[in-house]
Amino acid sequence: MLIKKIPLRVMQREFLQFFSIIMLVAIASMTYTLFAVSMEDIDVNYKMFIKDYVQEDGYFITSQNIDEKLLKEKFGVELEERLFYEVQENGITLRIFSISDRINKPYIEAGKKPQDGEVLLDPSFFKAHQYHTNDSITILNKKFTVSGIGYLPDYIYIIKNDQDILPDPKHFGVVLMTENDMKKLFPALPVHYYSYKGRLNNIEDFKSFINSNWHLLKFVEKSENPRIIYTEMKLENAKRMTLPLSLFIILVSSFILFIVMRRIINTMHAEIGTLYSMGYTQKDVFRVFMRFPLYIWLTGSILGILLGYFEAYPLSEFYRSYFTLPKLKNVLPWQHIFVALALPAVFIFISGYLALKNFFKLTIVQMLHGVDEIKFGKLPGIKFFDRFEFQTKIMLKYGYRHFPRELVLAVGIIFSTILMMYGMTAKDSIVVAIERTYEKNFKYEYLYLLNSVSTHPEIKLTNQAEPYNVMSFDIEGRKLSIMIYGIKKDSQMIKLYDNKSNEIPISNKLVISRPLANKLGLKEGDKIHIKSKFTDKKYTLKVYKIADLPVGNSGYMDLESFNKIFGYSREEYIGIFSKEKLSLSNNLIFESYSKLVNTIKASAGDLSKTIEVMALVAAILALLIVYVLSTLTVNETKKNIGILKMLGYREGSIFKMMLGFNNFSFLAGFIIGVPLSKITMDSLMNAATKDIDFAMMLDVSTKSIFSTFAVLFFVFVVSRFLVRRKMAKVMPVEILREQVD
């Protein structure tokens, strides 16, 4: 039938309008496909990797060699010792492990298992320093051959320190070496490192037994290991955001399609009535007009799926390199592709059906006379608007009449603001957190963690160094822990401030970080119930002050009170803060950190790519939504525009009357979007870190607000320029000709 060609002719005539709707559908399908397929790929390979290569259930470090057989018999867990040593040379830290046979087995890529004189490098360090297989690397003046790349199940997110936020492969790498080479290169290893695998019925008994017999220095369960849980956390966050993000775009597309269908029908009353009078049935006409959503759905969904699928591979490769995950299996999740195809169809066909439903209730006479069009063309009569001058009054009336689409425009700007602010704030918050934590609060350049708690008479501290003590505690009733530090009362290395920038004195009372207080819902004066990870002793401490630290689950009190409360001698300590590098025996040092600020700041630059993508998506969404809705208004008011031109009104005045209300919608959307961005970011961060030992505040900065506004305002101006060009093409002569016809 010839009437089947009507939809394609109309879409060709209003190409940009329908193309914009198709692009919105394509972006929705692309977003879902991109994240769902890439995250499924990562998830499948991650689960396969940790299963096949036996990821640990935890690890612990002791100062003495343990009796593995005794522990296995008593607690029923599998144990394996890894030789462990850390080397710092030329600003680069290498963490060296022996190769495991049973737990945390390495996956070897682009090479072979090392023999004596050979090493494996982690993939990020290998790439950052442009190594190749069979290149040489010098460690403590001895050359080793790089035999390949090694992935470790317990070092998926390769960070040097537990408190680090981002990896830094330029300054930190993991090296795997044979046990023989390690014993030759490091004859006196200061600590003993053990991985365990198996379910423990009473983990507290396990820790206490180890501590009482072999002096436990560190104990980390899998659920507390940032090198493992950060990967799972980021995967869950990506999965959590995929469906809502796609659904929002689809709903906006569907609503705009509904408006477009209504406009098409309102301009084709007479034509449709004529089709009825020619003998076509309602079913015939309905089928023809349902081709609009059909064409939009098929074109947009297929285009989006193709774009998303082909972009999923580079995205999954980016995540894989970011997390240092090997690719063990190719994944093609058909179920997600089906959802990406079917999801837009549901909403788009419903919107098309609803747009047609009321129209087909009219009689043929009403269709021919265009009753609905006459009703639709009336401007609302509201006395409040009459107090304004003519142009403003018309602008307000048009805004009121098209309130649903103004609402959609505002919601679109809100969503774009949230998306862009999230990207901008993520990077700003990390940089600010680093600057404030490691420059304003933490004044030291070097941090040394020693292998025992004692008075350390062999160490002579200068005025550039301070001792500290630290213990890790479980928080009762929560799957969280807190690190409490004992520091000098007049410490020059750590300065704590409240939210009004007043310095908090170090005393015998507990001061905790703001992210931890927010996570636990604690206020000054509240009590916190904790239990030592090593001794199982329980303590109840009162929160004296909340320090305005942006990162960390930490608490602070003076060293003397710390030792008294937790059972140490008056002058004992386990670590040193220092502004200069100390000459300490390797036998004394368990871990040492240096130049934390520069390291993490350099890594923060890697977020730029992600932020640019988020900003681009937000800008495209805003452009399409504003353009389509504004174009709809121009198309519906062509007659009024033509009449106003004949009356002598200039284009600027006409544009203000027809589309001036969009300015208020844009501003309202942005103003509402800023606080909603903060709420959204806090909710995402709290959900992501609810049960892990990490806390961070994402504070909305003035810079991120202005940057977001500048980008969105530029997009808004561009879309308005395109619409104004379309309005300029409306000629009074054409309107008169249409009236005559």
XYZ file of C-alpha atoms in Angstrom:
741
model
C 0.000 0.000 0.000
C 1.150 3.549 -0.740
C 0.320 4.687 2.778
C 3.197 2.517 4.035
C 5.549 5.137 2.579
C 4.122 7.903 4.783
C 6.440 7.302 7.794
C 9.622 7.309 5.692
C 8.520 10.463 3.845
C 7.765 12.271 7.097
C 11.052 11.118 8.648
C 12.939 12.259 5.554
C 11.222 15.652 5.700
C 12.027 16.094 9.413
C 15.362 14.298 9.175
C 17.308 16.071 11.948
C 14.448 15.740 14.405
C 14.042 11.990 13.900
C 17.797 11.491 13.599
C 18.216 13.042 17.051
C 15.655 10.628 18.545
C 17.368 7.696 16.816
C 20.690 8.861 18.257
C 19.205 8.990 21.764
C 17.997 5.394 21.372
C 21.399 4.440 19.939
C 23.205 6.023 22.906
C 20.937 4.124 25.318
C 21.572 0.780 23.594
C 25.256 1.569 23.181
C 25.617 2.470 26.872
C 23.996 -0.759 28.014
C 25.886 -2.918 25.508
C 29.211 -1.207 26.174
C 29.167 -1.641 29.945
C 27.218 -4.910 30.162
C 29.376 -6.755 27.610
C 32.714 -5.376 28.844
C 31.864 -5.944 32.522
C 30.664 -9.485 31.775
C 33.959 -10.138 29.993
C 35.942 -8.811 32.958
C 33.760 -10.625 35.502
C 34.010 -14.031 33.790
C 37.778 -13.766 33.364
C 38.220 -12.494 36.933
C 36.287 -15.412 38.461
C 38.136 -17.910 36.274
C 41.504 -16.379 37.191
C 40.996 -16.390 40.971
C 39.644 -19.963 40.856
C 42.167 -21.582 38.510
C 45.174 -19.802 40.019
C 43.982 -20.174 43.642
C 43.495 -16.713 45.077
C 44.284 -16.599 48.793
C 41.669 -16.176 51.531
C 44.150 -13.982 53.378
C 47.771 -13.479 54.320
C 49.743 -12.742 57.460
C 53.270 -11.638 58.293
C 55.248 -12.685 61.355
C 58.638 -11.799 62.738
C 59.435 -15.482 63.361
C 59.230 -18.626 61.265
C 55.979 -20.489 62.034
C 55.234 -24.197 62.402
C 53.119 -24.763 59.256
C 52.286 -28.371 60.115
C 50.942 -27.391 63.542
C 48.724 -24.664 62.072
C 47.354 -26.961 59.362
C 46.462 -29.654 61.884
C 44.926 -27.254 64.398
C 42.924 -25.010 62.024
C 42.580 -27.053 58.829
C 43.870 -24.437 56.394
C 46.337 -24.681 53.528
C 49.468 -22.555 54.058
C 52.308 -21.483 51.802
C 55.232 -19.246 52.638
C 56.367 -16.670 50.102
C 59.760 -15.103 50.404
C 59.246 -11.365 50.414
C 61.576 -8.388 50.095
C 61.300 -4.784 48.998
C 63.960 -2.830 47.120
C 64.052 0.937 46.527
C 66.381 2.235 43.830
C 66.324 5.451 41.772
C 62.850 6.412 42.979
C 61.409 3.003 42.006
C 60.165 0.436 44.516
C 60.232 -3.243 43.588
C 58.256 -5.678 45.735
C 59.867 -9.073 45.173
C 58.132 -12.397 45.858
C 59.200 -15.979 45.395
C 57.050 -18.002 42.967
C 54.198 -19.880 44.658
C 53.245 -23.444 43.768
C 49.861 -23.864 45.502
C 48.358 -20.489 46.495
C 48.459 -17.301 44.386
C 50.002 -19.122 41.444
C 51.163 -16.721 38.709
C 49.570 -16.672 35.259
C 52.417 -16.225 32.792
C 51.850 -14.268 29.611
C 54.274 -13.421 26.795
C 57.086 -15.531 28.135
C 57.894 -18.490 30.355
C 58.300 -19.425 33.993
C 61.611 -17.994 35.247
C 64.615 -20.121 36.050
C 67.544 -18.992 38.189
C 68.784 -15.638 36.890
C 65.355 -14.765 35.461
C 62.347 -12.805 36.743
C 58.723 -12.094 35.858
C 57.407 -8.511 35.950
C 53.840 -7.416 36.546
C 52.171 -6.268 33.274
C 51.700 -2.615 34.282
C 55.331 -2.137 35.307
C 56.473 -4.087 32.221
C 54.492 -1.753 29.948
C 55.231 1.509 31.799
C 58.995 0.949 31.521
C 58.803 -0.478 27.986
C 60.431 -3.789 28.797
C 60.494 -6.681 26.357
C 60.934 -10.382 26.944
C 64.645 -11.255 27.380
C 65.539 -7.681 28.380
C 67.697 -7.307 31.481
C 66.761 -5.631 34.762
C 69.217 -4.741 37.539
C 68.243 -5.460 41.151
C 70.774 -4.622 43.882
C 73.589 -4.469 41.306
C 72.766 -7.902 39.895
C 71.357 -8.357 36.392
C 68.352 -10.591 35.749
C 66.680 -11.556 32.470
C 62.992 -10.669 32.088
C 61.452 -14.020 31.140
C 57.913 -12.689 30.732
C 54.856 -11.094 32.319
C 53.295 -12.496 35.492
C 49.769 -11.900 36.837
C 49.105 -12.602 40.530
C 45.603 -13.363 41.921
C 46.316 -11.335 45.078
C 47.831 -8.345 43.227
C 45.066 -7.588 40.738
C 44.873 -3.921 41.732
C 48.580 -3.196 42.044
C 49.068 -0.491 44.656
C 52.168 -0.108 46.775
C 50.533 0.869 50.067
C 47.166 -0.203 51.448
C 46.039 3.427 51.685
C 46.916 4.274 48.069
C 44.022 5.236 45.839
C 45.518 4.598 42.404
C 48.221 2.341 40.932
C 51.524 3.929 39.958
C 53.445 1.533 37.669
C 56.109 4.134 36.904
C 57.317 4.040 40.505
C 56.161 0.655 41.803
C 56.273 -2.872 40.425
C 55.918 -6.496 41.498
C 58.735 -8.918 40.647
C 58.582 -12.729 40.786
C 61.875 -14.519 41.355
C 62.999 -18.077 42.051
C 63.464 -19.033 45.694
C 67.167 -19.784 45.108
C 67.834 -16.327 43.696
C 65.960 -14.654 46.544
C 67.975 -16.475 49.194
C 71.232 -15.520 47.447
C 70.248 -11.893 46.877
C 68.631 -11.346 50.291
C 70.379 -13.621 52.811
C 68.592 -12.040 55.816
C 64.855 -11.620 55.228
C 63.387 -9.394 57.995
C 59.899 -10.972 58.083
C 58.006 -14.136 57.131
C 55.072 -13.846 54.704
C 52.367 -16.565 54.538
C 49.282 -16.979 52.360
C 46.431 -19.167 53.575
C 43.521 -20.848 51.815
C 40.512 -22.342 53.564
C 37.532 -21.471 55.736
C 38.362 -20.629 59.343
C 35.679 -21.397 61.917
C 37.129 -18.867 64.348
C 39.478 -16.405 62.733
C 40.116 -14.603 66.018
C 41.503 -17.795 67.580
C 43.672 -18.266 64.499
C 45.155 -14.759 64.792
C 45.626 -14.998 68.548
C 47.393 -18.340 68.250
C 49.800 -16.983 65.621
C 50.427 -13.793 67.589
C 51.120 -15.567 70.873
C 53.568 -18.017 69.290
C 55.328 -16.172 66.462
C 54.608 -12.436 66.950
C 52.060 -11.409 64.328
C 52.977 -8.181 62.494
C 50.158 -8.027 59.988
C 47.017 -10.015 59.225
C 44.834 -9.239 56.205
C 41.735 -11.166 55.201
C 40.742 -11.257 51.543
C 37.735 -9.017 52.272
C 40.097 -6.366 53.688
C 42.753 -6.524 50.972
C 42.465 -3.431 48.731
C 44.453 -5.171 45.979
C 41.529 -7.608 45.675
C 38.386 -5.829 46.856
C 38.936 -2.620 44.850
C 38.570 -4.689 41.696
C 35.319 -6.245 42.887
C 34.091 -2.860 44.115
C 34.698 -1.134 40.776
C 33.060 -3.983 38.848
C 29.970 -3.818 41.063
C 29.805 -0.023 40.684
C 29.958 -0.285 36.899
C 27.224 -2.961 36.885
C 25.082 -0.915 39.272
C 25.179 2.159 37.030
C 24.676 0.449 33.653
C 20.922 -0.245 33.741
C 19.779 3.063 35.373
C 21.896 5.091 32.949
C 20.486 3.264 29.918
C 16.911 3.359 31.241
C 17.046 7.106 31.769
C 18.143 7.756 28.188
C 15.472 5.368 26.862
C 12.736 7.054 28.919
C 13.770 10.491 27.642
C 13.831 9.152 24.069
C 10.399 7.567 24.515
C 8.868 10.737 25.928
C 10.268 12.831 23.084
C 8.961 10.266 20.576
C 5.539 10.521 22.230
C 5.556 14.303 21.721
C 6.758 13.941 18.114
C 4.037 11.384 17.325
C 1.409 13.677 18.822
C 2.669 16.567 16.694
C 2.694 14.458 13.516
C -0.872 13.323 14.155
C -2.016 16.865 14.971
C -0.631 18.095 11.638
C -2.107 15.167 9.656
C -5.727 15.115 10.893
C -7.178 15.828 7.490
C -4.913 13.341 5.706
C -5.783 10.533 8.113
C -9.497 11.372 7.899
C -9.214 11.238 4.103
C -7.602 7.790 4.330
C -10.569 6.619 6.395
C -13.014 8.041 3.871
C -11.125 6.190 1.095
C -11.841 2.872 2.797
C -8.716 2.238 4.834
C -9.512 0.738 8.224
C -8.314 1.936 11.613
C -6.123 -1.152 11.768
C -4.447 -0.207 8.462
C -3.757 3.365 9.559
C -2.617 2.272 13.029
C -0.134 -0.193 11.526
C 1.297 2.504 9.292
C 1.832 5.000 12.091
C 3.348 2.367 14.378
C 6.105 2.145 11.790
C 7.514 5.367 13.263
C 8.541 3.701 16.563
C 9.475 0.522 14.645
C 11.957 2.321 12.383
C 13.341 4.391 15.254
C 13.744 1.324 17.479
C 15.375 -0.895 14.859
C 17.736 1.765 13.537
C 18.705 3.155 16.948
C 19.013 -0.185 18.758
C 21.007 -1.971 16.064
C 23.303 1.028 15.593
C 23.778 1.315 19.370
C 24.448 -2.410 19.826
C 27.038 -2.422 17.043
C 28.794 0.658 18.428
C 28.635 -0.681 21.984
C 29.857 -4.138 21.043
C 32.863 -2.906 19.064
C 33.738 -0.379 21.787
C 33.333 -3.023 24.523
C 36.600 -4.713 23.555
C 38.836 -1.630 24.025
C 36.953 -0.760 27.240
C 37.432 -4.262 28.649
C 41.113 -4.093 27.635
C 41.402 -0.763 29.457
C 39.846 -2.260 32.610
C 41.969 -5.384 32.210
C 45.188 -3.355 32.098
C 43.947 -1.076 34.892
C 43.284 -4.088 37.133
C 46.093 -6.229 35.651
C 43.741 -9.081 34.798
C 44.694 -11.680 32.174
C 42.326 -12.654 29.381
C 41.706 -16.363 29.817
C 38.529 -16.674 27.762
C 36.630 -14.824 25.022
C 33.134 -13.886 26.195
C 30.081 -13.098 24.058
C 27.098 -12.523 26.388
C 24.100 -12.903 24.067
C 21.692 -12.273 26.940
C 22.966 -8.693 27.322
C 22.770 -8.054 23.580
C 19.147 -9.259 23.630
C 18.366 -6.911 26.545
C 20.020 -4.001 24.701
C 17.769 -4.764 21.712
C 14.541 -5.448 23.610
C 14.709 -2.797 26.332
C 14.221 0.253 24.061
C 11.418 -1.563 22.184
C 9.240 -1.818 25.289
C 9.243 1.905 26.050
C 9.299 3.169 22.468
C 6.328 1.070 21.309
C 4.360 1.996 24.423
C 4.976 5.709 23.792
C 3.959 5.315 20.134
C 0.787 3.431 21.098
C -0.223 6.018 23.708
C 0.325 8.849 21.229
C -2.055 7.174 18.732
C -4.620 5.802 21.173
C -6.624 8.970 21.900
C -6.587 10.090 18.295
C -8.334 6.961 17.036
C -11.226 7.616 19.401
C -12.252 10.607 17.225
C -14.869 10.368 14.507
C -13.947 10.846 10.836
C -15.654 14.268 10.860
C -13.572 15.389 13.860
C -10.421 14.170 12.144
C -11.258 16.065 8.956
C -12.002 19.246 10.911
C -8.916 18.918 13.085
C -10.754 19.460 16.372
C -7.811 18.307 18.439
C -5.484 20.639 16.582
C -7.717 23.638 17.354
C -7.813 22.716 21.043
C -4.103 22.145 21.127
C -3.426 25.524 19.543
C -5.005 27.598 22.304
C -2.679 29.381 24.688
C -3.617 29.132 28.368
C -5.295 32.181 29.841
C -3.681 32.895 33.215
C -4.306 36.326 34.724
C -0.956 36.326 36.520
C 0.840 36.451 33.146
C -1.096 39.570 32.067
C 0.954 41.825 34.358
C 4.034 41.342 32.156
C 4.807 43.051 28.858
C 3.601 41.281 25.689
C 6.754 39.327 24.739
C 7.368 38.053 28.279
C 3.690 37.146 28.640
C 3.737 35.056 25.452
C 7.006 33.387 26.541
C 5.502 32.411 29.916
C 2.331 31.099 28.289
C 4.280 28.933 25.842
C 6.417 27.635 28.688
C 3.295 26.811 30.694
C 1.579 25.109 27.749
C 4.638 22.977 27.002
C 5.420 22.320 30.654
C 5.984 18.524 30.180
C 8.710 19.092 27.600
C 10.234 21.898 29.670
C 10.316 19.386 32.510
C 12.035 16.824 30.264
C 14.579 19.464 29.236
C 15.260 20.313 32.895
C 15.555 16.620 33.830
C 17.934 16.091 30.903
C 20.125 18.951 32.131
C 19.958 17.567 35.694
C 21.110 14.171 34.467
C 23.870 15.659 32.309
C 24.989 17.785 35.276
C 25.154 14.749 37.582
C 27.065 12.707 35.010
C 29.564 15.448 34.252
C 29.945 16.537 37.881
C 30.651 12.941 38.897
C 33.525 12.799 36.417
C 34.879 16.245 37.279
C 34.560 15.750 41.036
C 36.138 12.281 41.064
C 39.446 13.638 39.820
C 39.252 16.894 41.806
C 38.432 15.013 45.016
C 41.404 12.695 44.604
C 43.783 15.586 43.933
C 42.322 17.632 46.811
C 42.424 14.598 49.112
C 46.092 14.068 48.289
C 46.995 17.728 48.727
C 45.107 18.066 52.003
C 46.047 14.703 53.489
C 49.701 14.530 52.482
C 50.521 18.228 52.452
C 48.258 19.977 54.960
C 47.737 17.150 57.467
C 50.681 14.794 56.998
C 53.960 16.677 56.993
C 56.339 13.732 56.752
C 58.183 12.611 53.618
C 59.073 9.094 54.780
C 57.189 6.537 56.847
C 58.899 3.471 58.321
C 57.062 0.494 59.796
C 59.415 -1.602 61.918
C 59.226 -5.348 62.445
C 58.600 -5.196 66.202
C 57.160 -3.008 68.967
C 59.869 -1.920 71.416
C 61.779 1.118 72.665
C 64.338 0.503 69.869
C 67.454 1.748 71.715
C 69.496 0.975 68.580
C 67.705 3.793 66.685
C 68.729 7.392 67.360
C 65.949 9.729 66.203
C 66.764 13.268 65.058
C 64.492 16.299 65.412
C 63.323 15.560 61.851
C 61.748 12.246 62.918
C 59.032 11.123 65.339
C 58.010 7.697 66.677
C 54.475 6.369 66.431
C 52.543 3.266 67.370
C 49.588 1.773 65.531
C 47.046 -1.005 65.944
C 44.245 -2.329 63.764
C 40.817 -2.966 65.288
C 37.558 -4.483 64.098
C 34.507 -2.300 64.682
C 31.852 -4.341 66.436
C 28.652 -4.832 64.478
C 30.221 -3.765 61.176
C 32.468 -5.387 58.594
C 34.924 -2.552 59.026
C 38.181 -1.891 60.788
C 39.923 1.195 62.102
C 43.646 1.960 62.312
C 44.374 3.881 65.525
C 47.682 5.747 65.700
C 49.539 6.839 68.803
C 51.561 9.971 67.974
C 53.446 12.628 69.920
C 51.329 15.248 71.708
C 53.212 18.076 70.021
C 53.608 16.206 66.730
C 55.026 18.203 63.840
C 54.375 15.346 61.403
C 50.586 15.045 61.693
C 48.278 18.043 62.052
C 44.547 17.505 62.525
C 41.854 20.132 61.899
C 38.079 20.276 62.351
C 35.623 21.365 59.646
C 36.207 25.017 60.605
C 39.983 24.668 60.072
C 40.698 24.884 63.811
C 43.616 22.684 64.873
C 42.654 19.712 67.052
C 45.137 19.109 69.901
C 46.524 15.586 70.259
C 45.550 14.240 73.690
C 44.479 11.086 75.495
C 41.126 11.285 73.691
C 40.285 9.650 70.366
C 40.043 11.706 67.171
C 38.621 9.943 64.093
C 38.524 10.834 60.391
C 35.422 12.412 58.870
C 34.772 9.663 56.255
C 34.765 7.013 59.006
C 32.459 9.108 61.189
C 30.040 9.551 58.285
C 30.118 5.857 57.435
C 29.375 4.843 61.049
C 27.023 7.746 61.756
C 29.170 8.896 64.688
C 29.227 12.351 66.249
C 31.478 13.969 68.823
C 30.780 12.408 72.217
C 29.554 9.079 70.800
C 31.208 5.818 71.790
C 32.856 3.349 69.434
C 33.198 -0.343 70.312
C 36.296 -2.016 68.888
C 38.178 -5.310 69.150
C 41.893 -5.844 68.548
C 42.628 -7.861 65.420
C 45.571 -9.558 67.123
C 44.640 -10.021 70.805
C 40.804 -10.171 70.633
C 40.603 -7.674 73.511
C 37.595 -5.372 73.393
C 37.666 -1.638 74.043
C 35.105 1.147 74.211
C 36.431 4.592 73.305
C 34.699 7.948 73.248
C 34.972 10.067 70.093
C 36.410 13.396 71.213
C 36.705 15.157 67.850
C 36.186 14.451 64.149
C 39.141 15.454 61.980
C 38.463 16.902 58.547
C 40.538 14.262 56.751
C 39.047 13.410 53.342
C 40.385 9.841 53.179
C 40.769 6.877 55.495
C 39.317 4.792 58.329
C 41.682 6.150 60.968
C 41.877 7.410 64.543
C 44.514 9.316 66.539
C 45.570 9.889 70.164
C 48.814 10.711 71.940
C 51.456 7.978 72.049
C 51.712 7.740 75.841
C 47.939 7.262 76.279
C 47.855 4.828 73.353
C 50.506 2.605 74.961
C 48.802 2.758 78.351
C 45.349 1.831 76.983
C 46.525 -0.965 74.694
C 49.094 -2.563 76.995
C 52.477 -1.333 75.768
C 55.343 0.147 77.746
C 55.524 3.926 77.956
C 58.148 4.590 75.245
C 57.521 1.663 72.888
C 56.761 2.277 69.235
C 56.545 0.380 65.933
C 57.105 3.086 63.335
C 58.781 6.363 62.472
C 57.583 9.489 60.638
C 60.468 11.415 59.112
C 61.078 14.464 56.938
C 64.357 12.993 55.742
C 65.524 9.556 54.673
C 66.865 7.500 57.590
C 69.735 5.021 57.518
C 68.087 2.015 59.134
C 69.129 -1.620 58.987
C 67.010 -3.689 56.597
C 66.584 -6.220 59.395
C 64.560 -3.642 61.341
C 62.256 -2.447 58.558
C 59.010 -4.210 57.729
C 57.677 -1.622 55.255
C 58.711 1.876 54.210
C 56.830 4.518 52.222
C 58.182 7.650 50.590
C 57.078 10.482 48.281
C 53.424 9.500 48.598
C 52.147 12.827 47.286
C 53.972 12.811 43.957
C 53.246 9.132 43.396
C 49.479 9.384 43.784
C 49.224 12.743 42.011
C 50.929 11.255 38.977
C 48.485 8.360 39.013
C 45.485 10.697 39.233
C 46.222 11.798 35.678
C 45.025 8.399 34.460
C 41.471 9.430 35.373
C 41.447 12.057 32.615
C 40.393 9.587 29.913
C 37.417 8.371 31.913
C 36.380 11.933 32.760
C 36.606 13.016 29.117
C 34.305 10.147 28.076
C 31.748 10.998 30.779
C 31.847 14.687 29.834
C 31.380 13.838 26.142
C 28.357 11.597 26.819
C 26.802 14.258 29.072
C 27.376 16.975 26.446
C 25.884 14.888 23.605
C 22.824 14.030 25.693
C 22.252 17.679 26.586
C 22.701 18.766 22.947
C 20.256 16.179 21.574
C 17.591 16.787 24.222
C 17.673 20.588 23.925
C 17.772 20.495 20.119
C 14.924 18.005 19.670
C 12.596 19.711 22.155
C 13.324 23.182 20.761
C 12.799 21.967 17.184
C 9.448 20.502 18.182
C 8.324 23.887 19.466
C 9.433 25.609 16.243
C 7.602 23.070 14.058
C 4.410 23.380 16.092
C 4.435 27.180 16.033
C 5.395 27.808 12.399
C 2.119 29.620 11.738
C 2.555 31.860 14.777
C 6.179 32.550 13.843
C 5.116 33.493 10.295
C 2.365 35.780 11.578
C 4.711 37.498 14.042
C 7.220 38.059 11.224
C 4.466 39.632 9.101
C 3.616 41.894 12.050
C 7.193 43.167 12.057
C 8.699 41.381 15.048
C 12.405 40.643 14.777
C 13.798 37.124 14.995
C 15.333 37.777 18.420
C 11.985 38.823 19.865
C 10.176 35.875 18.257
C 12.821 33.479 19.541
C 12.367 34.860 23.054
C 8.589 34.435 22.905
C 8.671 30.881 21.546
C 11.721 29.434 23.293
C 12.758 31.924 25.965
C 11.383 29.702 28.723
C 14.085 27.143 27.869
C 16.584 29.438 29.607
C 14.741 29.033 32.909
C 14.495 25.263 32.385
C 18.235 25.063 31.723
C 19.143 27.109 34.801
C 16.671 25.212 36.992
C 18.080 21.901 35.767
C 21.652 22.936 36.495
C 20.887 24.464 39.915
C 18.967 21.348 40.988
C 21.604 19.085 39.427
C 24.496 20.396 41.564
C 23.163 19.312 45.007
C 21.735 16.133 43.461
C 25.243 15.390 42.171
C 26.570 15.538 45.725
C 23.760 13.285 47.019
C 24.276 10.805 44.160
C 28.051 10.680 44.646
C 27.753 10.188 48.407
C 25.209 7.396 47.877
C 27.433 5.634 45.340
C 30.519 5.981 47.549
C 28.688 4.784 50.677
C 27.221 1.805 48.817
C 30.587 0.922 47.306
C 32.567 1.209 50.548
C 29.898 0.057 53.013
C 31.708 -3.104 54.073
C 35.320 -2.374 53.152
C 38.151 -0.624 54.945
C 38.203 2.427 52.732
C 36.494 5.769 53.097
C 36.678 8.910 51.015
C 34.649 12.095 50.715
C 33.772 13.343 47.233
C 33.438 17.095 47.772
C 31.935 19.225 45.003
C 34.462 21.964 44.271
C 33.823 25.417 42.821
C 36.106 24.499 39.924
C 34.043 21.430 38.997
C 30.787 23.444 39.209
C 32.076 26.180 36.898
C 33.651 23.657 34.506
C 30.412 21.692 34.253
C 28.351 24.849 33.755
C 30.729 26.122 31.070
C 30.516 22.885 29.054
C 26.733 22.520 29.370
C 26.115 26.209 28.657
C 28.255 25.976 25.522
C 26.235 22.949 24.383
C 23.001 24.804 25.181
C 24.099 27.832 23.129
C 25.103 25.616 20.172
C 21.739 23.829 20.181
C 19.925 27.183 20.386
C 21.960 28.461 17.450
C 20.923 25.452 15.342
C 17.266 25.934 16.272
C 17.434 29.663 15.544
C 18.724 28.899 12.055
C 15.717 26.632 11.559
C 13.402 29.390 12.777
C 14.992 31.857 10.357
C 13.942 29.601 7.460
C 10.246 29.929 8.356
C 8.832 32.319 5.731
C 5.451 34.093 6.010
C 4.790 33.325 2.314
C 4.957 29.568 2.989
C 2.532 29.886 5.889
C 0.053 31.800 3.709
C 0.405 29.201 0.944
C -0.304 26.384 3.438
C -3.401 28.237 4.647
C -4.664 28.613 1.052
C -3.999 24.922 0.360
